[in-house]
Short mmCIF file of C-alpha atoms in Angstrom, two decimals:
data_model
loop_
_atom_site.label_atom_id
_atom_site.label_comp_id
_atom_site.label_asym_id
_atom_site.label_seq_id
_atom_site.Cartn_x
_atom_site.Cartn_y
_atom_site.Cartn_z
CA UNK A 1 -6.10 2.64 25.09
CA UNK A 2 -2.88 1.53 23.94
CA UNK A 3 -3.41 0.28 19.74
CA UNK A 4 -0.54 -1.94 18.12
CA UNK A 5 -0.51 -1.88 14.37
CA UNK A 6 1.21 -4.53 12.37
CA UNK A 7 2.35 -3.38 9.07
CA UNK A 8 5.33 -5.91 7.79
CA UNK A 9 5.76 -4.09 4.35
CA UNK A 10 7.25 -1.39 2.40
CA UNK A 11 7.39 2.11 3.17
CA UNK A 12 4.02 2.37 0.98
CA UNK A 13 2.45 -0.18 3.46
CA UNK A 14 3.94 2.39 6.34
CA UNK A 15 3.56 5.57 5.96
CA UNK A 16 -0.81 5.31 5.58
CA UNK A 17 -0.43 3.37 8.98
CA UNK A 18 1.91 6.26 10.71
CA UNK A 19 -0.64 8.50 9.54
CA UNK A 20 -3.62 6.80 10.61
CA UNK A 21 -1.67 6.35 13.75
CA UNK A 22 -0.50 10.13 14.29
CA UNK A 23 -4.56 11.03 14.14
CA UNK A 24 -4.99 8.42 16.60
CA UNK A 25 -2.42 9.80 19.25
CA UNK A 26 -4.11 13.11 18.95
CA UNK A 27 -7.59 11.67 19.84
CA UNK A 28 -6.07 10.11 22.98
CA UNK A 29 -4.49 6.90 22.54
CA UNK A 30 -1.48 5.50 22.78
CA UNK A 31 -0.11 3.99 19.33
CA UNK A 32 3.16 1.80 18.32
CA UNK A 33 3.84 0.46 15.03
CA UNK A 34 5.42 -3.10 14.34
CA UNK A 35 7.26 -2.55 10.95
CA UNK A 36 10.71 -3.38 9.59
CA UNK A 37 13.53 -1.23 10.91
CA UNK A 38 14.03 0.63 7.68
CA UNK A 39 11.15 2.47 8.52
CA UNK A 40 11.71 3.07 12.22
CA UNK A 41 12.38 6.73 11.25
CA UNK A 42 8.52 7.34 9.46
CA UNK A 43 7.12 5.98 12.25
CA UNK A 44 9.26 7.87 15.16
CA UNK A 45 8.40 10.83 13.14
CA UNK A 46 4.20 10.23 13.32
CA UNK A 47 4.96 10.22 17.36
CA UNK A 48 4.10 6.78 17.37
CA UNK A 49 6.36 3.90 19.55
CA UNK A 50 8.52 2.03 17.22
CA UNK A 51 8.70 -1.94 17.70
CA UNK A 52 10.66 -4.02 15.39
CA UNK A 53 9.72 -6.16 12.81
CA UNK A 54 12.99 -8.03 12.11
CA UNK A 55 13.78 -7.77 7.53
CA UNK A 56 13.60 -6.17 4.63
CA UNK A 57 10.63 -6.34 2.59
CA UNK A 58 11.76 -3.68 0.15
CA UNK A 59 14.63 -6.82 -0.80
CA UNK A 60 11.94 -8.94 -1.72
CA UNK A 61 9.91 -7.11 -3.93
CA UNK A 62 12.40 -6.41 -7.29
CA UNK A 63 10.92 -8.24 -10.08
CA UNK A 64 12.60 -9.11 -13.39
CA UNK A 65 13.28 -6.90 -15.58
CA UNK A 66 10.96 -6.53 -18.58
CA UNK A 67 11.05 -9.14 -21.27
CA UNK A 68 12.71 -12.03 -18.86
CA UNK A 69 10.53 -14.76 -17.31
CA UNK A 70 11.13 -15.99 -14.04
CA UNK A 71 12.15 -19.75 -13.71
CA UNK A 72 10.46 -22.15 -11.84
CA UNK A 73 13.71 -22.19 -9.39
CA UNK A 74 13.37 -18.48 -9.33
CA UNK A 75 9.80 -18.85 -8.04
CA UNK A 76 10.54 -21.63 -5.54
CA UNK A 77 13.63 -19.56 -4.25
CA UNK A 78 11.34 -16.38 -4.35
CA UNK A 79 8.54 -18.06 -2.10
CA UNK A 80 11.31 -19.56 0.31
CA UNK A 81 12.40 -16.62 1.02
CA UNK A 82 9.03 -14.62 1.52
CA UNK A 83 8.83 -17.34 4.48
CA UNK A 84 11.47 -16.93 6.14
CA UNK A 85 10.48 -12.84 5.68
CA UNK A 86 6.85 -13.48 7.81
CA UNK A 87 8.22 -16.11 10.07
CA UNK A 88 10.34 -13.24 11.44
CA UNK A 89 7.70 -10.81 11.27
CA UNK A 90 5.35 -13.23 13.52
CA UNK A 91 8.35 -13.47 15.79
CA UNK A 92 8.20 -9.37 16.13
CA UNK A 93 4.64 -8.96 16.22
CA UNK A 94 4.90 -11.50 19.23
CA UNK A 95 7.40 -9.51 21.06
CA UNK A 96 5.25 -6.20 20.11
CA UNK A 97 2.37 -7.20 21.77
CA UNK A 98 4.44 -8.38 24.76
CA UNK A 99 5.11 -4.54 25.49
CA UNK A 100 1.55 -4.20 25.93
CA UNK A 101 -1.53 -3.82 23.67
CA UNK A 102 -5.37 -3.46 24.42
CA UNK A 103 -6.19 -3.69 20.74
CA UNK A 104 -4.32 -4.96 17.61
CA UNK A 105 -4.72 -3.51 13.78
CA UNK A 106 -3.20 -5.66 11.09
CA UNK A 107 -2.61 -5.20 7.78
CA UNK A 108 -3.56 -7.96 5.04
CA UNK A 109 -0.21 -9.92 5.25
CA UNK A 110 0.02 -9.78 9.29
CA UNK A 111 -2.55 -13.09 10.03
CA UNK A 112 -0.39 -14.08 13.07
CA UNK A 113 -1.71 -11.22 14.42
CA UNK A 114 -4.64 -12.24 14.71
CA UNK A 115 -3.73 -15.34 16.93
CA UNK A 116 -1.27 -13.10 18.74
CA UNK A 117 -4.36 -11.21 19.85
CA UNK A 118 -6.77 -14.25 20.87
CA UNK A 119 -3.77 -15.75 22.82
CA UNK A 120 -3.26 -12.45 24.86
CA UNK A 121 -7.47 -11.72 24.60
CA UNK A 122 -7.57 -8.33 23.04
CA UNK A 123 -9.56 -7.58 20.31
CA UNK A 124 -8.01 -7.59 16.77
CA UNK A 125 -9.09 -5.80 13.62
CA UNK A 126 -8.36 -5.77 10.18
CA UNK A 127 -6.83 -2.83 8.36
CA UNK A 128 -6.48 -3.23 4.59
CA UNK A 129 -5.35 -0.52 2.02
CA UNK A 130 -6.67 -2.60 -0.76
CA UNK A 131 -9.70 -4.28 -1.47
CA UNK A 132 -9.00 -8.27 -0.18
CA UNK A 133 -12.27 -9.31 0.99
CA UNK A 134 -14.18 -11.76 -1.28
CA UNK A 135 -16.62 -9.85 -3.56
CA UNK A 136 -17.85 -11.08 -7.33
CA UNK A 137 -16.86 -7.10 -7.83
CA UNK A 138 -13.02 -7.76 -8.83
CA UNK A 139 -10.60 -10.51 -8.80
CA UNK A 140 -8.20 -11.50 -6.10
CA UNK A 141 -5.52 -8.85 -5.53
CA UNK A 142 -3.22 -11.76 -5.49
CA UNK A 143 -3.69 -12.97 -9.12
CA UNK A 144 -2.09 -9.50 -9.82
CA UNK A 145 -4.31 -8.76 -12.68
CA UNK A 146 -7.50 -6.15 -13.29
CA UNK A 147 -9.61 -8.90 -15.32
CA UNK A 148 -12.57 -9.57 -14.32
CA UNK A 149 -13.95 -13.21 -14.01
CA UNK A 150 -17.67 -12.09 -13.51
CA UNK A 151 -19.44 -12.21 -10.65
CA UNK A 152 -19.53 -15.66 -10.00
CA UNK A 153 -16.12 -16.77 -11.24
CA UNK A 154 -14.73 -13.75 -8.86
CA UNK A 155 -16.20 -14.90 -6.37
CA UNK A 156 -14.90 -18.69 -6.43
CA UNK A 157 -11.43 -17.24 -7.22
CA UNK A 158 -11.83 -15.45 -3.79
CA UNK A 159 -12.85 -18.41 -1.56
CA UNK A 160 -10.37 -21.11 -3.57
CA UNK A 161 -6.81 -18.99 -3.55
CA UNK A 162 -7.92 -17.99 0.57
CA UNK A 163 -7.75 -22.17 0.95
CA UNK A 164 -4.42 -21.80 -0.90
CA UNK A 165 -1.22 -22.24 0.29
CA UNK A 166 0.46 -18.74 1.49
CA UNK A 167 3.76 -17.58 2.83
CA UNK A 168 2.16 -17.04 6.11
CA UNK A 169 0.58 -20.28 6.99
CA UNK A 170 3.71 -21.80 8.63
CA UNK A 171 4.32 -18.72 10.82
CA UNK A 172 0.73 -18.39 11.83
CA UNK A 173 1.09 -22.50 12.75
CA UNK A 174 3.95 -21.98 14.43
CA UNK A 175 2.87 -18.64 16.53
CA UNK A 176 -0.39 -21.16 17.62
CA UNK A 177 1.80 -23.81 18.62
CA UNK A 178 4.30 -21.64 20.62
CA UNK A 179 1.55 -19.97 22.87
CA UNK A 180 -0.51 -23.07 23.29
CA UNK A 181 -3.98 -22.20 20.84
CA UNK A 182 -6.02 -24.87 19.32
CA UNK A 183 -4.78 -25.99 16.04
CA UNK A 184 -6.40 -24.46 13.45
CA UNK A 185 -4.89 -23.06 10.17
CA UNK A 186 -4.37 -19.78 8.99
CA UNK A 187 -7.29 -20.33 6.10
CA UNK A 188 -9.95 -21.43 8.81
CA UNK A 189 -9.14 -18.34 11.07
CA UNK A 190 -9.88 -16.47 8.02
CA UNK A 191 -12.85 -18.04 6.93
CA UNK A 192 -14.10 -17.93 11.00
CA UNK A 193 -13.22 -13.85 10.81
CA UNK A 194 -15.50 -13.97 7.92
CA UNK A 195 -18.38 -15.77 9.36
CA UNK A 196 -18.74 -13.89 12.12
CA UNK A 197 -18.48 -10.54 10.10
CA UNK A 198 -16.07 -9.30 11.78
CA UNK A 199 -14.81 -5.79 11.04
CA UNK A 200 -12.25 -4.56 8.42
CA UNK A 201 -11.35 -0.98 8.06
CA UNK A 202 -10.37 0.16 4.47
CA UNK A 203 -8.03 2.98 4.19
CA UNK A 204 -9.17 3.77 0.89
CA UNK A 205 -11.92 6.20 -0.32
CA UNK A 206 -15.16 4.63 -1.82
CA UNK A 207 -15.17 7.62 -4.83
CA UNK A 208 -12.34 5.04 -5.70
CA UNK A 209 -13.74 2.01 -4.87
CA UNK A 210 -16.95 2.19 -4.86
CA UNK A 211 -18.53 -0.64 -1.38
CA UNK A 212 -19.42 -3.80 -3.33
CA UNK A 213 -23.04 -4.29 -2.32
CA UNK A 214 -21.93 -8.34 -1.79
CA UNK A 215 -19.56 -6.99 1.42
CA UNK A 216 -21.09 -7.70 5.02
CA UNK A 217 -21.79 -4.20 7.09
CA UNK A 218 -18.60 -4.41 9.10
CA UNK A 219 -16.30 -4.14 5.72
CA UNK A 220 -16.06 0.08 6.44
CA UNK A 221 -14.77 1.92 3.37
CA UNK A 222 -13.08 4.85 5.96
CA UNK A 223 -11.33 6.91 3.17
CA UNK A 224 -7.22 7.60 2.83
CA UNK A 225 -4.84 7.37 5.52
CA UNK A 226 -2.74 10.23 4.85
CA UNK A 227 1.08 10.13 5.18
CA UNK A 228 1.82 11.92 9.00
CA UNK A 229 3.34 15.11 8.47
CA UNK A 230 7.04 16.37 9.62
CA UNK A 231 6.88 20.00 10.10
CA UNK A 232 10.66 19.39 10.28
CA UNK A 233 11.08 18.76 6.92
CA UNK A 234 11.92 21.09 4.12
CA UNK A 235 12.37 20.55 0.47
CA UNK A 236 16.37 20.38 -0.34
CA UNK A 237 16.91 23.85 -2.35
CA UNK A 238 17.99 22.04 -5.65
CA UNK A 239 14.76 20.40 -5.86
CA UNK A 240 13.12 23.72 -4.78
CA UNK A 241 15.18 25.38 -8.04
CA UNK A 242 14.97 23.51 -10.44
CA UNK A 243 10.85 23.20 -9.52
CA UNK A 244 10.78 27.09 -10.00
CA UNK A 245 12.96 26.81 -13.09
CA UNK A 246 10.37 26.05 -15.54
CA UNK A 247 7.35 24.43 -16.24
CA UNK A 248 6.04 21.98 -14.47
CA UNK A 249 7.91 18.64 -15.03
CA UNK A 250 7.23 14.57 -14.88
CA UNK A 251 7.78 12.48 -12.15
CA UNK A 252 9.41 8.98 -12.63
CA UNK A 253 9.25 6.51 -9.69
CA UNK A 254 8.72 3.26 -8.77
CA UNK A 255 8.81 3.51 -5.08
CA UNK A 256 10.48 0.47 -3.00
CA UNK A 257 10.59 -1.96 -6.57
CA UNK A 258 13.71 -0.66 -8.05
CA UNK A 259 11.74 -2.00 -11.26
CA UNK A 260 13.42 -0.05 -13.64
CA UNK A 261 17.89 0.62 -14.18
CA UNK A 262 18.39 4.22 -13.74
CA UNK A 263 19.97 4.12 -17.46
CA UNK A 264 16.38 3.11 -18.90
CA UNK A 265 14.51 5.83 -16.62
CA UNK A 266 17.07 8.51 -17.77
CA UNK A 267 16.30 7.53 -21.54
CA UNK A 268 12.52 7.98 -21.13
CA UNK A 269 13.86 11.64 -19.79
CA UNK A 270 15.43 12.16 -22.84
CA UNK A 271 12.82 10.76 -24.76
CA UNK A 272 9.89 12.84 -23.43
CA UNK A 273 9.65 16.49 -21.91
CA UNK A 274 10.48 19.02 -21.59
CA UNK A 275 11.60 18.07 -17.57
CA UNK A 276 11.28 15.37 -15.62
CA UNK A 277 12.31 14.40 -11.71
CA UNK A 278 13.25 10.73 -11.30
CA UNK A 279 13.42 9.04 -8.24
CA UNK A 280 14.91 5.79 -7.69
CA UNK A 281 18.12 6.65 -9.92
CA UNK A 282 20.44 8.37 -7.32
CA UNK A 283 20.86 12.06 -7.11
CA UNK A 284 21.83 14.06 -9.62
CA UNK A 285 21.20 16.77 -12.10
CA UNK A 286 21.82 17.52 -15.91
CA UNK A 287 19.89 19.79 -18.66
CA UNK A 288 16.38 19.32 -17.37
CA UNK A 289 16.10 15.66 -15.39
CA UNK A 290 16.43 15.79 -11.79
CA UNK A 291 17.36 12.76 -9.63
CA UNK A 292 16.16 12.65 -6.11
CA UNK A 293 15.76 10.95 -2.59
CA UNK A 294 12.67 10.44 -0.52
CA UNK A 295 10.33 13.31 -0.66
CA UNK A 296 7.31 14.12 0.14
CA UNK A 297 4.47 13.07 -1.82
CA UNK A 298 1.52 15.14 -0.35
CA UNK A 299 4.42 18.25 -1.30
CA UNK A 300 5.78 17.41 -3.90
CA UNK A 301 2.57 15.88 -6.52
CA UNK A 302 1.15 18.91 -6.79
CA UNK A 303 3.78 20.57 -8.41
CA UNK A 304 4.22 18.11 -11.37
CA UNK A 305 2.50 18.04 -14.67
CA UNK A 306 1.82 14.11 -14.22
CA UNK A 307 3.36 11.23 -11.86
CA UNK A 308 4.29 7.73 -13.63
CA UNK A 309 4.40 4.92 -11.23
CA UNK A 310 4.14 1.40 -10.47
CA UNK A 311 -0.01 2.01 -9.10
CA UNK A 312 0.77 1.04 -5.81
CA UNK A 313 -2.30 1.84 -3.14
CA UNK A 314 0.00 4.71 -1.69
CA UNK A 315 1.19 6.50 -4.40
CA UNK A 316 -1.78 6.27 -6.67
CA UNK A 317 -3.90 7.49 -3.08
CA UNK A 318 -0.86 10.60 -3.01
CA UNK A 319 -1.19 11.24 -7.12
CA UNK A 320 -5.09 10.78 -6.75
CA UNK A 321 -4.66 13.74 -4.16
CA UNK A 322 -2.84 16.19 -5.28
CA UNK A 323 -5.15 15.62 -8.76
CA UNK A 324 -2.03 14.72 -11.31
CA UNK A 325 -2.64 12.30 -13.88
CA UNK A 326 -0.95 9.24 -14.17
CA UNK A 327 0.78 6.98 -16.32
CA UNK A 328 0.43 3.48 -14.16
CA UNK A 329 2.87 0.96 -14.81
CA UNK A 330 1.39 -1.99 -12.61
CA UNK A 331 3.84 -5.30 -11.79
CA UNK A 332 1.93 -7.37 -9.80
CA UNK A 333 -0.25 -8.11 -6.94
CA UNK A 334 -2.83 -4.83 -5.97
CA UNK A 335 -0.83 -2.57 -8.54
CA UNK A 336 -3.44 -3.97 -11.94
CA UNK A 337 -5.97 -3.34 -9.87
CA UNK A 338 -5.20 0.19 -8.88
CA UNK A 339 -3.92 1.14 -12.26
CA UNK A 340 -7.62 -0.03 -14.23
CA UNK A 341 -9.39 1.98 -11.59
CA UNK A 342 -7.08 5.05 -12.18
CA UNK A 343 -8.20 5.09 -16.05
CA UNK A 344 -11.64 3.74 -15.47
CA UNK A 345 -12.26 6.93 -13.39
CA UNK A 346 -10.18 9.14 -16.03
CA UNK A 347 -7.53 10.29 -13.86
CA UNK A 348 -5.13 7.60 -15.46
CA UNK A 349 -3.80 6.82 -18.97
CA UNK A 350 -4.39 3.12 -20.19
CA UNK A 351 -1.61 0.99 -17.89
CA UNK A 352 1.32 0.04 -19.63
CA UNK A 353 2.66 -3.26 -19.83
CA UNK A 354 5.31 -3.52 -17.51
CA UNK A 355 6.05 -7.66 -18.60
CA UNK A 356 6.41 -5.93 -22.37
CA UNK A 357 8.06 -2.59 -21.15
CA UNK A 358 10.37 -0.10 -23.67
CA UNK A 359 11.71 3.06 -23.64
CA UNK A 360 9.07 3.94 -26.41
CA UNK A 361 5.95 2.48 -25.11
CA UNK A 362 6.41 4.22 -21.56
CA UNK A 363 7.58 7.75 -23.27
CA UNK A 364 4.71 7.69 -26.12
CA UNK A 365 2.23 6.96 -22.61
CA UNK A 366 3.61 9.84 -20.98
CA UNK A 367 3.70 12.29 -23.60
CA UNK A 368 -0.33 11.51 -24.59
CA UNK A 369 -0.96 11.69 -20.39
CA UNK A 370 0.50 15.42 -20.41
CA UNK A 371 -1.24 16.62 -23.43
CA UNK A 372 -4.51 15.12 -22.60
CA UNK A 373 -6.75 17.61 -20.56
CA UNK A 374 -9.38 15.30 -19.56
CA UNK A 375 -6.98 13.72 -17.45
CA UNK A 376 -6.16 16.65 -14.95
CA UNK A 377 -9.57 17.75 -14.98
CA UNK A 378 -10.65 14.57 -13.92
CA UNK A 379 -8.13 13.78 -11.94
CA UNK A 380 -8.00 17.28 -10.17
CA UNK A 381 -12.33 16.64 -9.75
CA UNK A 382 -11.46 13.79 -8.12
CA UNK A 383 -8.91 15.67 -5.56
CA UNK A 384 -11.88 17.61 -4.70
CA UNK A 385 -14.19 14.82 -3.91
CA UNK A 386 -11.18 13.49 -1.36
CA UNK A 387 -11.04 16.73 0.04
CA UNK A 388 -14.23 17.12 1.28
CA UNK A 389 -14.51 13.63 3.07
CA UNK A 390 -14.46 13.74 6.48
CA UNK A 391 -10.86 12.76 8.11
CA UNK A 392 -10.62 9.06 7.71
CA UNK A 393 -8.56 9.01 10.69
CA UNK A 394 -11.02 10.07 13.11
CA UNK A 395 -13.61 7.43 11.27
CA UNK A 396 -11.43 5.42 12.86
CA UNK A 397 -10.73 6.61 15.86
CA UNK A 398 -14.96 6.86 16.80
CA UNK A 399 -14.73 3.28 15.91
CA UNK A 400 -12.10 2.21 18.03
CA UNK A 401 -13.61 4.05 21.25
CA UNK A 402 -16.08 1.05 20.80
CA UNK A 403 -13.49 -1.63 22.24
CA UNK A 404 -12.22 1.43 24.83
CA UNK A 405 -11.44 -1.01 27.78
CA UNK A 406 -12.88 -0.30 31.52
CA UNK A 407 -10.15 0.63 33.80
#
């Protein structure tokens, strides 16, 4: 059964989907991923086919730096440009499917896919790493913000911004048009997916987020898609060093935002201690701060006394893991969201502003996160509890043998 998953993204909206999809090789199918080319090399890696998804997501999500507002122009500019991003990305998840595909998985920004699928007739499912189906449990992800509007109010927000206008809509018109499917907008198909309860798998672990009773049966919380694994890979020795040097230090990252200038990072270094690993600031080392490149985080999380971060789904799954506390530092979309439920379950120091961000705030956060022991041992309970689940991946995989073509 050969699966094609659609992931236009960053690397954090990868690497669960070359997980999930090196699971699903080893149960027997046949698995490429559509995803920008700066990730060809995580998905290659997973043994999974590689098919282009023509940009650069990572380009397009670098917000302002704290304490600036962002212009009108800005916005318009912004949104123009997030366009032209998913009109490509329908353009490669076209070609994708044309190398063949019995069944299509699509992440929450992938709609086209869904038409690409009921133009070829192949089944199409939804694969989400945050909570986006309408519930009166939380807000929109895309209001970027962890208030809640009560039940009722959430769930109007839901159904009004999923009429809204969205980056995707033209794409998903245009993908319709091209292979000769009714006209119908990219809100309607939504609404008609929703209807008809059809399925959405969550890579995500309900001891996170606990199922909204308000969700139809086919919304399946199927627990963390793991990063694949490289047995190749081995930790440079100046990382392994300065690891065994000491005690165990912070970790500063902000993944594929860039939110932060390496010069403001390094001062929080300073500012807090006694060691700390940044990544995002080059490579380098001096008196007890470590710069570094892409590393693991399933190998390296463990090993840290806490992990500050911008609370997106992947690296507050990987800190939620390896049970580290963190100090969240949400920006915008999913990020608020995942950063309340961090320090609603414990494992997570109240989020810091990011709009009203300083050197002092973030360092004062950090420094109470280390200190405070109910932190790891919730956090590090919580490790447990995602430990024993059964492998989300092959949740997934029994569920898929249920649209197993005939041959």
């Amino acid at each position: 059964m050969r699966i094609l998953i659609v992931t236009p993204g960053t690397r954090g909206d990868v690497t669960p989907m070359a997980g999930l999809g090196q699971t699903l090789i080893q149960q027997g199918f046949d698995v490429a991923i559509a995803a920008n080319p700066a990730y060809q090399e995580v998905v290659t890696t997973s043994g999974c086919a590689f098919r282009e998804l023509p940009g650069d997501m990572s380009a397009l999500v670098n917000p302002a730096a704290p304490g600036t507002k962002t212009s009108p122009k800005d916005l318009r500019h912004y949104l123009a440009e997030l366009g032209t991003y998913f009109d490509h990305a329908a353009t490669g998840t076209l070609q994708a499917a044309e190398h063949g595909a019995d069944l299509i998985l699509a992440n929450s920004v992938a709609p086209f896919a869904f038409d690409v699928a009921e133009a070829l007739g192949i089944p199409s499912i939804s694969a989400h790493l945050q909570p986006t189906e309408p519930s009166g449990q939380y807000a929109p992800m895309a209001l970027g913000t962890a208030r809640s509007f009560g039940s009722i109010g959430n769930r109007a927000l839901h159904h009004l911004l999923s009429s809204a206008k969205a980056p995707y809509d033209g794409p998903s018109a245009r993908i319709r048009t091209e292979l000769g499917l009714p006209k119908r907008s990219r809100a309607a198909t939504e609404r008609q997916r929703r209807k008809t309860d059809q399925p959405v798998l969550n890579g995500f672990s309900s001891a996170v987020v606990p199922r909204p009773a308000d969700w139809h049966e086919n919304i399946i919380n199927c627990g963390y898609w793991w990063p694949a694994t490289d047995p190749s890979w081995s930790a440079p020795a100046q990382l392994r060093d300065f690891l065994s040097a000491g005690e165990p230090p912070t970790f500063l990252g902000f993944g594929s935002t860039e939110a932060l200038e390496p010069d403001f990072l390094l001062e929080v270094a300073h500012r807090t201690g006694p060691r700390t690993i940044i990544q995002g600031a080059g490579e380098f080392i001096e008196t007890d701060v470590l710069g570094i490149g892409p590393v693991p985080h399933q190998w390296l999380f463990p090993q840290v006394a806490a992990v500050v971060h911008h609370a997106g789904a992947g690296t507050t799954a990987a800190g939620l893991r390896a049970g580290t506390p963190a100090v969240p530092v949400p920006i915008f979309t999913d990020q608020p969201f995942w950063a309340a439920q961090l320090h609603r379950l414990g494992a997570g120091a109240v989020p810091v502003s990011f709009k009203n961000l300083t050197v002092g705030s973030l360092a004062e956060a950090i420094n109470e996160a280390v200190g405070n022991v109910q932190y790891r041992q919730s956090a590090a309970w919580l490790s447990t509890k995602l430990a024993a689940e059964e492998n989300s991946a092959l949740t997934v995989a029994k569920f898929l043998e249920l649209y197993r073509p005939s041959r």
